[in-house]
XYZ file of C-alpha atoms in Angstrom:
426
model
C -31.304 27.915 54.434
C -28.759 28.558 57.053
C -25.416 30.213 56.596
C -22.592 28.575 55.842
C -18.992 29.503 54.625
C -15.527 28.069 54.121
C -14.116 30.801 55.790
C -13.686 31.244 59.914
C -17.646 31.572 60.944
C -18.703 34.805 62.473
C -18.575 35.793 65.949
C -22.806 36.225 65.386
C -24.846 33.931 62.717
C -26.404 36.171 60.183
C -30.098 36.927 61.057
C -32.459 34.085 60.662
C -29.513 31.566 59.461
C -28.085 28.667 61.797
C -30.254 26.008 60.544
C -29.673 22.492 61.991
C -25.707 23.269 61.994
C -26.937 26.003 64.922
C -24.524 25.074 67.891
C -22.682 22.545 66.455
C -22.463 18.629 68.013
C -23.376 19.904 71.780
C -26.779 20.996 70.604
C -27.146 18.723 68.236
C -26.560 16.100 71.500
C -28.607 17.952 73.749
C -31.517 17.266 70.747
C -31.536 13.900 70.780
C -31.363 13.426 74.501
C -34.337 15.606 74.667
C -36.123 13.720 71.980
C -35.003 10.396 73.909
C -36.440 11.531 77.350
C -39.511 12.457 75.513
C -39.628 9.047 73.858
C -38.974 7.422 77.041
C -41.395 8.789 78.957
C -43.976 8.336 76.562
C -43.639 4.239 76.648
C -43.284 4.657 80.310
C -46.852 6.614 80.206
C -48.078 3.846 78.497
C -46.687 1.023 80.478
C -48.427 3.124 83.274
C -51.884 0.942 84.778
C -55.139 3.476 85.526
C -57.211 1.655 87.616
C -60.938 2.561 88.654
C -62.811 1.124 90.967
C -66.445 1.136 90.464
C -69.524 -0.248 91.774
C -72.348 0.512 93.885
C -72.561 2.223 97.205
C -71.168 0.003 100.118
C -70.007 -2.381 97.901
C -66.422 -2.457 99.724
C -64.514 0.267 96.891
C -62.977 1.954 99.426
C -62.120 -1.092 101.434
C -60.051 -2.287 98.616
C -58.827 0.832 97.638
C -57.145 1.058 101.618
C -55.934 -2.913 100.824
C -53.826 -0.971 98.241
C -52.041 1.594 100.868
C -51.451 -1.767 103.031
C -49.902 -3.963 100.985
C -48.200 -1.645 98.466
C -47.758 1.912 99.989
C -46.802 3.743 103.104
C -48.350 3.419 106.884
C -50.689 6.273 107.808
C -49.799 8.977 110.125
C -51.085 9.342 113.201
C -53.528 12.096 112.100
C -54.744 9.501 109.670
C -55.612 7.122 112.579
C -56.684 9.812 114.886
C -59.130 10.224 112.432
C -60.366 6.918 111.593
C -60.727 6.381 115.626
C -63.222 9.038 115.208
C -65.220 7.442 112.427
C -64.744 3.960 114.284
C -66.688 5.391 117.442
C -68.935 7.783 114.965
C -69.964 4.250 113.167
C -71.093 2.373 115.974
C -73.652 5.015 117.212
C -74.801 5.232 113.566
C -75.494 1.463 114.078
C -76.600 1.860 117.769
C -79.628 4.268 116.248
C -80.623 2.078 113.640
C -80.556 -1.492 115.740
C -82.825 0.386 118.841
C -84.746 2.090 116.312
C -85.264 -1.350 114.537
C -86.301 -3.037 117.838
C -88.381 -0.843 119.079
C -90.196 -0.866 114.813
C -90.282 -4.727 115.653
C -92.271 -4.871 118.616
C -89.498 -5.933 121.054
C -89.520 -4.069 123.806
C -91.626 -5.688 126.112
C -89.084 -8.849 125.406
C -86.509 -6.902 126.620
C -88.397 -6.372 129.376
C -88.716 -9.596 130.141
C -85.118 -10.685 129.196
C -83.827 -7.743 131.907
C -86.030 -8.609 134.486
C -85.413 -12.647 134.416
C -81.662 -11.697 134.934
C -81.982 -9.879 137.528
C -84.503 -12.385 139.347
C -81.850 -14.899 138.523
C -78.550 -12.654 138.972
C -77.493 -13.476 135.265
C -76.423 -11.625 132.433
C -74.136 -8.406 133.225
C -73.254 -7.727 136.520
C -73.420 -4.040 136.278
C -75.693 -1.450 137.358
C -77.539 -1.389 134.719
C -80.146 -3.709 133.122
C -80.674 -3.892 129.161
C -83.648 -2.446 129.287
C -82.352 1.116 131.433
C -79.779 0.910 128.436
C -81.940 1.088 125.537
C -84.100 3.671 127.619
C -80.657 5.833 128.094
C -79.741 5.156 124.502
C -83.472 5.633 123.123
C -83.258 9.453 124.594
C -79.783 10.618 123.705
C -79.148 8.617 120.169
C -82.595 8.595 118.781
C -85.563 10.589 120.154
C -82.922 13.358 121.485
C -85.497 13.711 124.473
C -82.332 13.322 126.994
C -81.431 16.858 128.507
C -78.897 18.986 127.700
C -76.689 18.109 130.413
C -75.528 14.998 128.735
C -71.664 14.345 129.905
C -69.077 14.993 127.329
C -65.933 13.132 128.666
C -64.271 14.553 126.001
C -64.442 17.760 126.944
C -61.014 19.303 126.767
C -59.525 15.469 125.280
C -59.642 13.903 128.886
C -61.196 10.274 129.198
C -63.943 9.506 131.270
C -61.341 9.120 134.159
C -59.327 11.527 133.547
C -56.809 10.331 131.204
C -56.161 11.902 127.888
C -58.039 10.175 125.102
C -55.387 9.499 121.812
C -57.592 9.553 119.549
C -59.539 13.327 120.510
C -61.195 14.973 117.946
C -60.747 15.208 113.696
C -61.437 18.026 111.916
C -61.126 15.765 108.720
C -63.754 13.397 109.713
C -66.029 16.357 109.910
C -68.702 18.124 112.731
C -71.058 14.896 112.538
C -69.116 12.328 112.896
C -67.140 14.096 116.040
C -70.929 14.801 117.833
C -70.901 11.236 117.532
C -67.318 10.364 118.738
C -68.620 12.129 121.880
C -71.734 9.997 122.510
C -70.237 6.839 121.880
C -67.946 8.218 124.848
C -70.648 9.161 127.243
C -72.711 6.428 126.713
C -70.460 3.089 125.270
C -71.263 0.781 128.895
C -74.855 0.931 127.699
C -74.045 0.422 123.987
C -72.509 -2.302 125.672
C -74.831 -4.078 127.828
C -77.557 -3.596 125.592
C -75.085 -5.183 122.443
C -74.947 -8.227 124.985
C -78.689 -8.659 125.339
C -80.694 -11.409 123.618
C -83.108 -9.182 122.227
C -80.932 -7.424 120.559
C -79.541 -10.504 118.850
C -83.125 -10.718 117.241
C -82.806 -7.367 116.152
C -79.060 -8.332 114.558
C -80.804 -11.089 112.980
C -83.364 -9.027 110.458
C -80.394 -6.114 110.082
C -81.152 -6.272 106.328
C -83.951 -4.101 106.767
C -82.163 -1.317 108.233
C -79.060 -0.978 105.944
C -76.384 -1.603 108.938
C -73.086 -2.238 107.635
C -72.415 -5.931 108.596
C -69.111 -5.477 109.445
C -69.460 -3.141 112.255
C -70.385 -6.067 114.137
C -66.321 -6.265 114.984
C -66.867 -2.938 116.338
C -69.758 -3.716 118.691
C -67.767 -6.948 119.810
C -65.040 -4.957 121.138
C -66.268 -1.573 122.592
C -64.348 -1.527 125.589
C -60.808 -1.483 123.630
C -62.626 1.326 121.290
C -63.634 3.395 124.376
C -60.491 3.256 125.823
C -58.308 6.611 126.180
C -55.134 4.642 124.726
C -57.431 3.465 121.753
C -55.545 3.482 118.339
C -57.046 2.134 115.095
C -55.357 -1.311 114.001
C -55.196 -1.999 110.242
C -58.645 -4.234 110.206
C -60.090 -0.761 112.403
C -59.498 1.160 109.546
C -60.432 -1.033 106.765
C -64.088 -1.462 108.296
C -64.561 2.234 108.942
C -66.792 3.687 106.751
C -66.459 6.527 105.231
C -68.987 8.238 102.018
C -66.704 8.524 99.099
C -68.042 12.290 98.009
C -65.225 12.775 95.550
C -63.116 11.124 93.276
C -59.705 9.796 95.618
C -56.390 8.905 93.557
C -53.506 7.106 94.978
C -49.782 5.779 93.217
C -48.053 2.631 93.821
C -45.049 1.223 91.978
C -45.397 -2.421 91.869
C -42.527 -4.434 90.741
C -41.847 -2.239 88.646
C -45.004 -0.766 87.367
C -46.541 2.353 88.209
C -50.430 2.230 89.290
C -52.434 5.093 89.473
C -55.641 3.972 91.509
C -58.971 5.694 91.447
C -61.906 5.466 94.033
C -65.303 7.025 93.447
C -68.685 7.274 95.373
C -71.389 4.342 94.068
C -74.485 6.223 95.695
C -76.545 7.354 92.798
C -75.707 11.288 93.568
C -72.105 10.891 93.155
C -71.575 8.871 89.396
C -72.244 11.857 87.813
C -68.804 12.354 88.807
C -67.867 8.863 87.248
C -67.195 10.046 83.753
C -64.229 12.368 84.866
C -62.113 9.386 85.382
C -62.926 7.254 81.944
C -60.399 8.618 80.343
C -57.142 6.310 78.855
C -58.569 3.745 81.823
C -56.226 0.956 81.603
C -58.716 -1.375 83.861
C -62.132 -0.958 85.758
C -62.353 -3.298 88.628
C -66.072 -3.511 89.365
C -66.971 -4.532 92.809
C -70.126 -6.248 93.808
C -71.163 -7.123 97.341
C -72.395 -11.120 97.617
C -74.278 -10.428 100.489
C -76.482 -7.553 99.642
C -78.961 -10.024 97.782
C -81.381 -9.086 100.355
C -81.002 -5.470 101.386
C -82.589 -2.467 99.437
C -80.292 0.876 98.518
C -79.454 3.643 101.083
C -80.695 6.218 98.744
C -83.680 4.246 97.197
C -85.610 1.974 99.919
C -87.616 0.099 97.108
C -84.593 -0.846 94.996
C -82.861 -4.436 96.079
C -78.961 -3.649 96.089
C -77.952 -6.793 93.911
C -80.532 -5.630 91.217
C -78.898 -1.994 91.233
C -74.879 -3.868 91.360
C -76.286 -5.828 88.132
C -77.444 -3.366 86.103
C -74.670 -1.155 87.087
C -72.278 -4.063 85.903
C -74.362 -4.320 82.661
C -73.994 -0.144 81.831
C -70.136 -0.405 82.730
C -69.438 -3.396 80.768
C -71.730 -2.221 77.505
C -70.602 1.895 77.776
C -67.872 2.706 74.714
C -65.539 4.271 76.781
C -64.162 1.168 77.979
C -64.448 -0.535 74.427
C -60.508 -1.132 75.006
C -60.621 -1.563 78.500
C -60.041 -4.813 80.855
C -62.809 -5.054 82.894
C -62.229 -7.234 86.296
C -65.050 -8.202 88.206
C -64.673 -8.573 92.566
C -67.856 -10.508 93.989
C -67.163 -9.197 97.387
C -67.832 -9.703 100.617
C -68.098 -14.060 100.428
C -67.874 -13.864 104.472
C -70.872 -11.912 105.259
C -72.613 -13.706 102.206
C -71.333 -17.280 103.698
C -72.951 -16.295 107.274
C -76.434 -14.360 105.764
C -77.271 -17.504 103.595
C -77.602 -19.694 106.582
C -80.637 -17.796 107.822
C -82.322 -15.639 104.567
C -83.067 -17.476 101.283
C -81.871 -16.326 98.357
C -85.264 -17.786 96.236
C -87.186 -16.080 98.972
C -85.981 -12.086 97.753
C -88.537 -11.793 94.841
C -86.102 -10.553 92.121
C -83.820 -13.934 92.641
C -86.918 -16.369 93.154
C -85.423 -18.156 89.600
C -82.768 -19.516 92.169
C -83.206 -23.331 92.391
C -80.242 -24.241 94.016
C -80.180 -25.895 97.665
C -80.264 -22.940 100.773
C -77.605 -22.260 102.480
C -75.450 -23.867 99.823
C -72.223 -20.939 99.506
C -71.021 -22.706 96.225
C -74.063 -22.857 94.552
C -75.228 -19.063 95.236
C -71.688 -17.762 94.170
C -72.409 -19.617 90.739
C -76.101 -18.673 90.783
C -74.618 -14.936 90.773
C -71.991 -15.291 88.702
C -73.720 -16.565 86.448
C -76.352 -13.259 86.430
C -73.470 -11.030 86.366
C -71.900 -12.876 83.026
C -75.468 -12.636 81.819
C -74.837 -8.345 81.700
C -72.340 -9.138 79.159
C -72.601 -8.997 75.248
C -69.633 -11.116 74.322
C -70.253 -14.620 75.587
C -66.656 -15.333 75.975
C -65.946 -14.593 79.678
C -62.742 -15.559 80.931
C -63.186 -16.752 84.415
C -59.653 -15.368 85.257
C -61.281 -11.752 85.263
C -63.874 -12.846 88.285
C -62.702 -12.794 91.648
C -64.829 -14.034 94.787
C -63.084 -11.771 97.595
C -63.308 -10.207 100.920
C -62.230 -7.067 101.079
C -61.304 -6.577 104.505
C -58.810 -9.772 104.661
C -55.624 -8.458 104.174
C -54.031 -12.060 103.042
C -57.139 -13.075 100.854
C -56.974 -9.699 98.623
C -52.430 -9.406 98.857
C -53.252 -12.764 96.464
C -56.200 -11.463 94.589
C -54.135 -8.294 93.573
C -51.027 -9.723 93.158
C -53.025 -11.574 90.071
C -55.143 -9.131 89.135
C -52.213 -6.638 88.878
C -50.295 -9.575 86.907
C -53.562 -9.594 84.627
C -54.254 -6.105 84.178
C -50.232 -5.668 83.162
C -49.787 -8.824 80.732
C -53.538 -7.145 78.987
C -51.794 -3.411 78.748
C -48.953 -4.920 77.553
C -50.643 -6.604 74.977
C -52.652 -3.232 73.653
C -49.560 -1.430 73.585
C -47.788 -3.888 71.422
C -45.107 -4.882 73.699
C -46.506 -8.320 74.055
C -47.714 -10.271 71.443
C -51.363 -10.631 71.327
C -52.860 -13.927 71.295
């Protein structure tokens, strides 16, 4: 036990004594505010939401997780933008090879043909130099065959423009070698991306898209390549949240929101990277699964056989079903309702074999939301599904998903709450 005497107390305790009387009131203080800091920050650790976004590749994860930075964190840098302008450009030649490689698959060539040489018999169409058909030639050799020589122009080289002016946006060493080869084509050769865009062939080809796995949102892009081309081109918020970008690691971001502290987590859904998914299942507060509506009809990136909304479902089912997230709120984002609202008007859900059960009326958007819904709630053991946790969203419209996370984050809260026993359960 430690020393202790009725007389004056040493100058130095007697070795091993002191006990709990060690220091006197100031450490005994100094205790208890330690033990009280510890305390506190152990309920605020559990107050604390970990959020993981999961879901398939291209399902519009990463589109939500940048929703996050917009409405609840800080504006990106220029750097940042510099390099999304790069992966904006990069993107529409990825989509430029696939749409001429698609019409040229379909047999449409000699209807370009046709289409360039009625407008110029009849002075129609683009006034330029150039006819759709010299376009898709010029974009044939230097995008897709690569039989173009190697004098292509580079109007990037040294950062000037095409006319001389510096180009903001340059080069990115973040977006990586690849996508800045293609940042420099889309350069040299965006008037015939453009004219050829224009063409009515190549609204044919836009038409049966599902085939070739183009991202349908980069159609903003290809609406507006003269403002991307331009040297005083900087990405604006809906630039960025279309880019697209392969998650290859596991991305983390904080956000206090009113008074809550988020820790957000955004992985890659192609099959290659959810090995890396079970690094981030530990003391998850909520997943928020993400599904895309309109990928009913399109087949994986990685798998060409396998029908997207058949991989999303059985994704959901593992997820929902796997132990680690026994305790776990699990939110469910049927994305993308615009691009699903526009694709049902011209491919049939009952027409894609694995949905051919579908027996409501085509091109009916409330009844193939429910039909989908509906499979999704099938994944599910417990029949009790609280309709609350399903959201029908579009990822890339800011206003629609500041409301959908405002009550998601509201949900995901209230739940945590409850499991930590601040809130009563009901």
């Amino acid at each position: 036990m430690g020393g202790c005497s009725s007389k004056p107390a040493p100058a130095a305790p007697p070795s091993g004594g002191g006990g709990a009387t060690d220091g006197g009131p100031a450490k005994a203080t100094e205790s208890r505010n330690i033990e009280g800091d510890l305390e506190r920050g152990r309920r605020e650790e559990e107050r604390k939401i970990k959020m993981l976004l999961l879901g398939a590749g291209e399902s519009g994860k990463s589109t939500i997780f940048k929703q996050m930075r917009v409405l609840y964190g800080t504006e990106r840098s220029d750097d940042d933008l510099r390099m999304y302008g790069v992966v904006a450009r990069s993107n529409i030649v990825v989509a430029t090879r696939k749409l001429c490689s698609h019409l040229r698959n379909l047999g449409l060539e000699e209807e370009l043909d046709r289409e360039s040489r009625e407008n110029e018999d009849l002075e129609e169409g683009d006034h330029s130099s150039m006819t759709s058909r010299q376009a898709y030639d010029e974009l044939m050799a230097y995008l897709v065959d690569n039989t173009a020589t190697a004098s292509a122009q580079d109007p990037t080289a040294g950062g000037a423009s095409e006319n001389g002016r510096k180009d903001w946006v340059g080069q990115s060493p973040r977006a990586g070698l690849a996508a800045n080869n293609d940042a420099k084509q889309f350069l040299a050769h965006h008037e015939s991306i453009r004219i050829l865009w224009q063409s009515n062939t190549m609204k044919q080809v836009w038409a049966k898209r599902s085939a070739v796995n183009i991202i349908d949102s980069h159609k903003e892009y290809l609406n507006d390549i003269p403002r991307i081309a331009s040297p005083e081109y900087k990405p604006t918020t809906k630039d960025v949240l279309i880019a697209r970008v392969r998650t290859t690691q596991v991305v983390m971001e904080r956000y206090r929101i009113q008074g809550t502290e988020f820790e957000m987590y955004d992985v890659g859904g192609q099959r290659s990277e959810r090995r890396k998914w079970i690094d981030c299942f530990d003391q998850v507060t909520a997943v928020i699964f993400v599904a895309a509506l309109s990928e009913y009809d399109q087949t994986l990136a990685e798998a060409k056989r396998s029908n997207r909304m058949v991989e999303s479902l059985e994704l959901f089912r593992s997820v929902c079903n796997n132990r680690a997230f026994m305790n776990t709120s699990i939110l469910l984002f049927l994305n993308k309702k615009d691009l699903f609202a526009e694709k049902i008007l011209s491919s049939d859900i009952a027409a894609q074999l694995p949905f051919s059960d579908y027996a409501g009326p085509t091109q009916d958007f409330d009844q193939g939301v429910f039909y989908f819904m509906q499979k999704f709630k099938d994944c599910l053991i417990d029949d009790e599904v609280n309709d609350a946790f399903i959201h029908v969203t579009c990822a890339t419209d800011t206003n629609n998903m500041a409301f959908v996370l405002d009550s998601t984050s509201t949900i995901i809260k209230n739940e945590n709450l409850k499991r930590s026993g601040f809130l009563g359960a009901d």
